[in-house]
Structure formats: C-alpha cells, structure tokens
Short mmCIF file of C-alpha atoms and ligand atoms in Angstrom, two decimals:
data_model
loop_
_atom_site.label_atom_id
_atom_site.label_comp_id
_atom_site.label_asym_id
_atom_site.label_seq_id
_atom_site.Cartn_x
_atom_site.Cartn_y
_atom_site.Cartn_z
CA UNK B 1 12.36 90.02 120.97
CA UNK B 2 14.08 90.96 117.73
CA UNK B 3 17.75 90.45 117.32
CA UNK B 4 18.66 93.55 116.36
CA UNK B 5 17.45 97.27 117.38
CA UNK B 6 17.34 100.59 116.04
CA UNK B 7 19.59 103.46 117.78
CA UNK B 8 20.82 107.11 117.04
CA UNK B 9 24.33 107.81 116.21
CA UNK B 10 25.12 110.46 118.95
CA UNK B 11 29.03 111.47 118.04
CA UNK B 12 31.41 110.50 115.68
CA UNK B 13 35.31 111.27 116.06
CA UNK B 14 37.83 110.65 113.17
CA UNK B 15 40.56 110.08 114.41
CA UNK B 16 43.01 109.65 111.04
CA UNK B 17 42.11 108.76 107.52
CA UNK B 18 41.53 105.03 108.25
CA UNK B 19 40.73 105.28 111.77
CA UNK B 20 36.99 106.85 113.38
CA UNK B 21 34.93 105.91 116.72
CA UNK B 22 31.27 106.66 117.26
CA UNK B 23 28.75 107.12 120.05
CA UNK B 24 25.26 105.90 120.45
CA UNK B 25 21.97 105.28 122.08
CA UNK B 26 22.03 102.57 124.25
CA UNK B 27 18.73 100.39 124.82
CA UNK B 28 18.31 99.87 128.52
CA UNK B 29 17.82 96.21 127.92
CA UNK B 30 21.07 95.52 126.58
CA UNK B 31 23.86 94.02 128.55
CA UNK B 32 27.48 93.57 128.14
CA UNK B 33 30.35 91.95 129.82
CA UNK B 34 33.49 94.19 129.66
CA UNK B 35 35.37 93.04 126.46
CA UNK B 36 32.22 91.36 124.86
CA UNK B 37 31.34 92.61 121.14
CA UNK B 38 28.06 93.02 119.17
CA UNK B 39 26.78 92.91 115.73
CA UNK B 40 26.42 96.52 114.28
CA UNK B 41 25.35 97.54 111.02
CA UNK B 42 23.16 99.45 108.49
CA UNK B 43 19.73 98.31 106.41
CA UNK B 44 20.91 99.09 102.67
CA UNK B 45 18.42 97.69 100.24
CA UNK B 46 16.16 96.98 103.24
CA UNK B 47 18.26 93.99 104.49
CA UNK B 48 20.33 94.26 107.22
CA UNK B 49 24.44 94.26 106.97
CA UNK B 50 26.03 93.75 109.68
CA UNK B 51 29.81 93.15 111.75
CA UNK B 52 30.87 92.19 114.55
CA UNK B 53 32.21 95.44 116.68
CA UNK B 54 34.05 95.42 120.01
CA UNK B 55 32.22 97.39 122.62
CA UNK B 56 34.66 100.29 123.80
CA UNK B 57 32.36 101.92 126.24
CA UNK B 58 31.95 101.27 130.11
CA UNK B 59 29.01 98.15 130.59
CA UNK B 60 27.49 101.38 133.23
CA UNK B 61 27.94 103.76 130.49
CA UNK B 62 24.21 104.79 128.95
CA UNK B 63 25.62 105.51 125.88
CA UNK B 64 27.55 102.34 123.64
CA UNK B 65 31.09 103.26 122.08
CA UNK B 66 32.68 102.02 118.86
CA UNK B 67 35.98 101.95 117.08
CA UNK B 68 36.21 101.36 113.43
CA UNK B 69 38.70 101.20 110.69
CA UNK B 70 37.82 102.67 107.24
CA UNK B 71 38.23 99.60 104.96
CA UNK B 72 38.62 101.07 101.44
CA UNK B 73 35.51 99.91 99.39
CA UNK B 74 34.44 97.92 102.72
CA UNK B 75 30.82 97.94 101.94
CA UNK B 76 30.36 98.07 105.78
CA UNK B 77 32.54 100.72 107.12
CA UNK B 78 32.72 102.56 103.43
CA UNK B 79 29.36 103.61 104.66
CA UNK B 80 29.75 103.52 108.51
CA UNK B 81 32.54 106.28 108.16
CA UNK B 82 29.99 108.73 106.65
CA UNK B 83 27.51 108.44 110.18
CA UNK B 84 26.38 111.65 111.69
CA UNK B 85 24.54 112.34 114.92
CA UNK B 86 21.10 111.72 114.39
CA UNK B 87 20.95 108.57 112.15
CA UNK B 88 20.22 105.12 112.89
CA UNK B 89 22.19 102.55 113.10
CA UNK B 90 21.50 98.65 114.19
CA UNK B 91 22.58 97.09 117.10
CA UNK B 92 22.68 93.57 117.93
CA UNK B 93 20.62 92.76 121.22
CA UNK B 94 22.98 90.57 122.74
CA UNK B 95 26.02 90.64 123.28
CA UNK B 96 29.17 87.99 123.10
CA UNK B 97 32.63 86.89 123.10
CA UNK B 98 35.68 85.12 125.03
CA UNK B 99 37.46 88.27 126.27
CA UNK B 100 36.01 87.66 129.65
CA UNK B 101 37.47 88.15 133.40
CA UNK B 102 35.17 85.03 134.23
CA UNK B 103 37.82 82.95 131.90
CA UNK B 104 40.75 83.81 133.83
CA UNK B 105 42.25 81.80 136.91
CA UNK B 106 43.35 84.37 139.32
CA UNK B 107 46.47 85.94 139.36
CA UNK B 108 48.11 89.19 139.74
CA UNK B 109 49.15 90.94 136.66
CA UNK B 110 46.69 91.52 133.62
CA UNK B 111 48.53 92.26 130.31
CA UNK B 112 46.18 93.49 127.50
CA UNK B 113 47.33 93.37 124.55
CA UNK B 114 45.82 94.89 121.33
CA UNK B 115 46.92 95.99 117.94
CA UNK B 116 44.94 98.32 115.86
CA UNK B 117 41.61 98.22 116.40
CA UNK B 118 41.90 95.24 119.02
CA UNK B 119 42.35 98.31 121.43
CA UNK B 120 38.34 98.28 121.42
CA UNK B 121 37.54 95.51 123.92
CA UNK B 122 39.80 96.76 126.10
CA UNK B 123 38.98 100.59 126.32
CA UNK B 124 35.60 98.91 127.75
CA UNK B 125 38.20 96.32 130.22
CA UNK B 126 40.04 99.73 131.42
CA UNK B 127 36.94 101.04 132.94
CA UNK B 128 35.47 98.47 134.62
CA UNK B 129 36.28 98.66 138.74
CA UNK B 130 36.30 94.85 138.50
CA UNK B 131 39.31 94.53 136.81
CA UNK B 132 41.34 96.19 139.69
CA UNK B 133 39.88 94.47 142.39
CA UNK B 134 40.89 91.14 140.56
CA UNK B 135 44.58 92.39 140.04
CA UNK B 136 47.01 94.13 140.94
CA UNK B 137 48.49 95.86 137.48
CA UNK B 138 46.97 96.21 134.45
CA UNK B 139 49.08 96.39 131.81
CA UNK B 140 47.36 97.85 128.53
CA UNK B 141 49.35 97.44 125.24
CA UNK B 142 48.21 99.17 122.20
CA UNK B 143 50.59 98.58 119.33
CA UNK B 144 50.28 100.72 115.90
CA UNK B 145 52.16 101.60 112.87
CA UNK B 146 52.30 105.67 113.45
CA UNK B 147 52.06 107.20 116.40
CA UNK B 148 48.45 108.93 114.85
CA UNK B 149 47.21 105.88 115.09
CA UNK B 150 47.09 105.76 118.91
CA UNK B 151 43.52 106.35 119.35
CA UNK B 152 42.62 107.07 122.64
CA UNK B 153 45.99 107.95 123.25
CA UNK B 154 45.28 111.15 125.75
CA UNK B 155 42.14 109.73 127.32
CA UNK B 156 44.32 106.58 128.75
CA UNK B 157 47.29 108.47 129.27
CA UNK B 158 45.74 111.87 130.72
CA UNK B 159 42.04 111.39 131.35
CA UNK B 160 41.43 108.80 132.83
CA UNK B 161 43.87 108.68 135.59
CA UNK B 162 42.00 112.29 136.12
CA UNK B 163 38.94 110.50 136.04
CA UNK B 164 36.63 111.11 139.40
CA UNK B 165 35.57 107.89 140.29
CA UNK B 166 38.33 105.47 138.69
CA UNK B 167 41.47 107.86 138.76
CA UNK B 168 42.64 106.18 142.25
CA UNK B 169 42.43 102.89 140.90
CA UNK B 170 43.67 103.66 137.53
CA UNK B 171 46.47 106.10 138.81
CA UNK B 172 47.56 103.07 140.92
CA UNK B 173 47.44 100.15 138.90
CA UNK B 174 46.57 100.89 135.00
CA UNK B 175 50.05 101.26 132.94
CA UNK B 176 49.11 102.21 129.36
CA UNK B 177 51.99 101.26 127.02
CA UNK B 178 51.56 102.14 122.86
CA UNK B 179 54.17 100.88 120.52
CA UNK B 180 55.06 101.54 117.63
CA UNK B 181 56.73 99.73 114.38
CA UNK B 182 56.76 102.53 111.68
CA UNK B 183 58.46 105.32 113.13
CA UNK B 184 60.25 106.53 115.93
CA UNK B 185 58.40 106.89 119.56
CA UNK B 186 59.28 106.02 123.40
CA UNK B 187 58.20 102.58 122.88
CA UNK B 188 59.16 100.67 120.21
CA UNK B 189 58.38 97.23 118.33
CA UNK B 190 55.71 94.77 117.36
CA UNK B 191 54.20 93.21 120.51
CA UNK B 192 55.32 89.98 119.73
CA UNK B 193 58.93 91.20 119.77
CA UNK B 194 58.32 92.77 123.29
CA UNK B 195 57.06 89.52 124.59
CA UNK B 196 59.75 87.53 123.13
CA UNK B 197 62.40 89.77 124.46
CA UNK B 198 61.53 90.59 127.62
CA UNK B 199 61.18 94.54 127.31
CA UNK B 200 58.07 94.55 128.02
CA UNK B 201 57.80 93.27 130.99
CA UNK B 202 61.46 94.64 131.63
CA UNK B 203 59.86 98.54 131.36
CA UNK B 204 56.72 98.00 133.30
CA UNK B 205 59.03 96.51 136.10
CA UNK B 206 57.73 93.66 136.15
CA UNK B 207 59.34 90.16 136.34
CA UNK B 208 59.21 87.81 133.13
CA UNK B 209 55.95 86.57 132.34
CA UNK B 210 54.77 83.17 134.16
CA UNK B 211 51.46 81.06 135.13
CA UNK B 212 51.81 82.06 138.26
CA UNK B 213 51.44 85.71 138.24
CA UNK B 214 49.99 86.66 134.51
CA UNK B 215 47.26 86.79 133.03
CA UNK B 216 46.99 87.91 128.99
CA UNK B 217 43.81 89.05 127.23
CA UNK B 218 44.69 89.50 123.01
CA UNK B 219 43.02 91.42 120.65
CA UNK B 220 44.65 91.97 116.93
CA UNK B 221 44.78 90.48 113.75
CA UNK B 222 44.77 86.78 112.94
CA UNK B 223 48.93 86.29 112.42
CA UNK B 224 49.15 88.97 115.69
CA UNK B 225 47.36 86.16 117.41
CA UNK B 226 48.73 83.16 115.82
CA UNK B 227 52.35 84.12 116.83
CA UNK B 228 51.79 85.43 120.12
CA UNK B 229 50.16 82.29 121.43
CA UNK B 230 52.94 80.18 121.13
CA UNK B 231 55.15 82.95 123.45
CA UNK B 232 52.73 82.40 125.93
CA UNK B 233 51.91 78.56 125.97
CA UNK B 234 55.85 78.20 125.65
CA UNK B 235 55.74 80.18 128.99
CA UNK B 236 53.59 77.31 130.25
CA UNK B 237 50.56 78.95 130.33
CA UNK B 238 47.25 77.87 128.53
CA UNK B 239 43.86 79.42 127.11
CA UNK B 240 40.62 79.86 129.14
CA UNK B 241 37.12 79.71 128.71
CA UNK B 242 33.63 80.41 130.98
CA UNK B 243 33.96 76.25 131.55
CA UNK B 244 37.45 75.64 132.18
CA UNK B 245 39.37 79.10 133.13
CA UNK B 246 42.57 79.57 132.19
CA UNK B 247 45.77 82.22 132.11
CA UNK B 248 44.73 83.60 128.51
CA UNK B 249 41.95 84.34 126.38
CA UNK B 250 42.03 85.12 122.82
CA UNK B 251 39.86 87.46 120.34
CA UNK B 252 40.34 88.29 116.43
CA UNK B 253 40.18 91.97 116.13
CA UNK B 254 36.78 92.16 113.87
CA UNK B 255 37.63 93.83 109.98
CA UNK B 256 35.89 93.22 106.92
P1 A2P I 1 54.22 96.22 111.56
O1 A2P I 1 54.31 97.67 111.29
O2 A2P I 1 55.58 95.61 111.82
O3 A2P I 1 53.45 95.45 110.52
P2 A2P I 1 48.04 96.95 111.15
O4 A2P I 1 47.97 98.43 110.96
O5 A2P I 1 48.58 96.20 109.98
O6 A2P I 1 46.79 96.35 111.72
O7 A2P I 1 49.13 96.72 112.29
C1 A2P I 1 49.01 97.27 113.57
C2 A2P I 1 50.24 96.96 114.36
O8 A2P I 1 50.34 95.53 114.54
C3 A2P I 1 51.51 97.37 113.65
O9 A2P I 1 52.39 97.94 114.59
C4 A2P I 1 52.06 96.07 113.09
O10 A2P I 1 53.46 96.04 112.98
C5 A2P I 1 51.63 95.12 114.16
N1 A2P I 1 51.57 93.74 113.69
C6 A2P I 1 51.21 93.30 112.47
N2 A2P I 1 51.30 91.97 112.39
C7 A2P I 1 51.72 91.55 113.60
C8 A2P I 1 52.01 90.25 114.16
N3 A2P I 1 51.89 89.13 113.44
N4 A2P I 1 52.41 90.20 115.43
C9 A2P I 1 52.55 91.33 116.16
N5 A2P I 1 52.31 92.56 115.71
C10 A2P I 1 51.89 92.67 114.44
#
C-alpha cells in the first residue's frame, strides 16, 4: 500500500487572514483515533511536501477536516491557503500521535487545552461519544490572541450542543471556554495563567486540579507546552502513554 493517497479538497473556510480549515475526501481505508494527526501535503515539482496536520473531523465522519495557519512564505501552507474544491491534495494513510483516551488512567474531569491551532485535535476529541462515557466534564480550552481567532467559536458554543445525536451529551457535560490575551473578552488570560491561578477551574466550578479527578490533554506551541507541564506535574500528576497510562498527554501544535 502506498503511504500517501490522493483526495479532493471538498470546502475551504477562511476564517481570518492567518487562519483557514478545509474539507476532504476521505478513503474508506483510513482510520483515526480521536486526536491522532496525519501527514498532508501537495506534489510541487513532482515530489511530495508534506506536514503533519491534526485531524479536526469526527473518526465516523466520511469526510476528513483540517485547520491551518497561513505561515507567511510557508512553502506548505503559502500554497495550501490557495485550495479550492475540486483539487487534490495528499493524505497520509495512517494515522498517529499521543493525544489518545487509551493513555489516560481514568478519572472524572477531562481538561483540553489548546492554543491556536492546537484546537484541531480536539474539535475531533469533542465529537467522539467515547469521551463522555469516560468522564464526566469535558472541559475544552481554546486560548487566542483576538477574539477572531476563535475558530469554531459558534459550532462549539451553538451547534453542537444543537447537534441531534451528541447535543444530550454535549449539552450535559462539554464546557467550551476561549480566552483571550490581546483584547478584552469574557474570559481572559494565557492558559498557563488560568492554571496557575486557579480561575479556571474556579469558573467551570470545579475544584482545583488533582490526580485524582483530572485528566489534561495539551495542544499548543512548544513554550505553551513547556510551561504548562510543570503546573501539572507540580500538581502531582504525570504524563501517559498507550504502555504506561497516565493523567496527561502532550502534543506540539504542528506549524512550519
Ligand atoms: P499571548 O498573546 O500572551 O502571547 P499564538 O497566536 O502566538 O500562537 O498564541 C496563541 C495564544 O497562546 C495567545 O493567546 C498567546 O498569548 C498564548 N500563548 C503564547 N505562548 C504561550 C505560553 N508559553 N503559554 C501559554 N499561552 C501562550
């Protein structure tokens, strides 16, 4: 089998200057895990170049979703940001990565927590009926400059709540929480800050973060993860894997 596959761009949506998401075909051999990433790319020059790209979309979903930042003079995304419906694009045909439910010990609160474009993984997490049988709240953090950059912002907040088949579970347990570091908004502050300090947990009503009860999945930017890990193994808990589960699990948001 080859490692990567030809599919059709089927949407694109821009959602600011820097910030787009696109839509495509979805082989019906490829699997995902929730919160699992692929390599995506274009052939320029007839060789391939690729990145690795969070997969937003539901693993049911027949179609595969993606969230991309425009890097100026990226020589990926410089191109990626001009897709329409109806090209090609390549997809890796397997999929990987350490964002995984299966590396998490029980417990009863799920924090997700995501700058930027490390929302990605977990737009995929948000949809998956498995998470909310496995807790009890699922806390989703997105954390931007500007308030445009809250992709996604009305589909978590509005949609899918609404949403037919998950809007019971979400309506119950999902609490979607952006914040933001550039401007005024509702929530306010770098997620490190929010950790540190206790508001987070203070405004979802929930009690300060332990081993016992939380469980942290973090998407963002090298220094994002760099200084939020101490917060948590100062808390006393420690990072997972498949082998040896744990209370956290840790991702680099994917740029160029
Ligand atoms: P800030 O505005 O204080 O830099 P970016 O657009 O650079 O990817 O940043 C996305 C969000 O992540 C911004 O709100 C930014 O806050 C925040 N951020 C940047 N670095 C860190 C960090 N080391 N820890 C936590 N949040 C961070």
């Amino acid at each position: 089998m080859s490692a990567l596959r030809n599919e059709i761009v089927r949407s694109v949506h821009h959602w600011t200057e820097e910030l787009f998401s696109f839509r495509t075909s979805r082989d019906k051999g490829f699997r995902f895990a929730s919160g699992q990433f692929t390599m995506i790319g274009l052939r320029i020059d007839g060789k391939p170049l690729l990145r690795a790209y969070s997969i937003a979309s539901a693993h049911y979903d027949d179609e595969l979703e993606f969230l991309s930042i425009k890097v100026p003079d990226g020589k990926l995304t410089s191109r990626l940001k001009d897709l329409a419906p109806g090209d090609e694009i390549l997809v890796g045909a397997k999929a990987t990565g350490t964002l995984l439910l299966d590396s998490l010990t029980p417990g009863r609160n799920l924090y997700l927590l995501g700058t930027g474009t490390g929302l990605a993984p977990f737009l995929s997490l948000v949809r998956d009926p498995d998470v909310y049988e496995r807790f009890e709240k699922v806390i989703l953090v997105h954390g931007c400059r500007q308030v445009r950059d809250l992709a996604y912002r009305s589909k978590l907040a509005d949609e899918l709540p609404a949403d037919e088949i998950l809007g019971d579970l979400v309506r119950d347990k999902l609490v979607y929480y952006p914040t933001i570091t550039r401007e005024p908004f509702k929530n306010r502050g770098r997620i490190t800050d929010l950790i540190a300090n206790g508001t987070l947990a203070n405004d979802v009503g929930l009690p300060p973060i332990g081993k016992q009860d939380d469980r942290f999945m973090l998407c963002g930017s090298v220094q994002m993860l760099a200084d939020l890990r101490p917060l948590l193994e100062g808390a006393g808990l420690s990072e997972g894997s498949t082998t040896a589960p744990g209370e956290f699990v840790v991702e680099k948001a994917f740029v160029e």
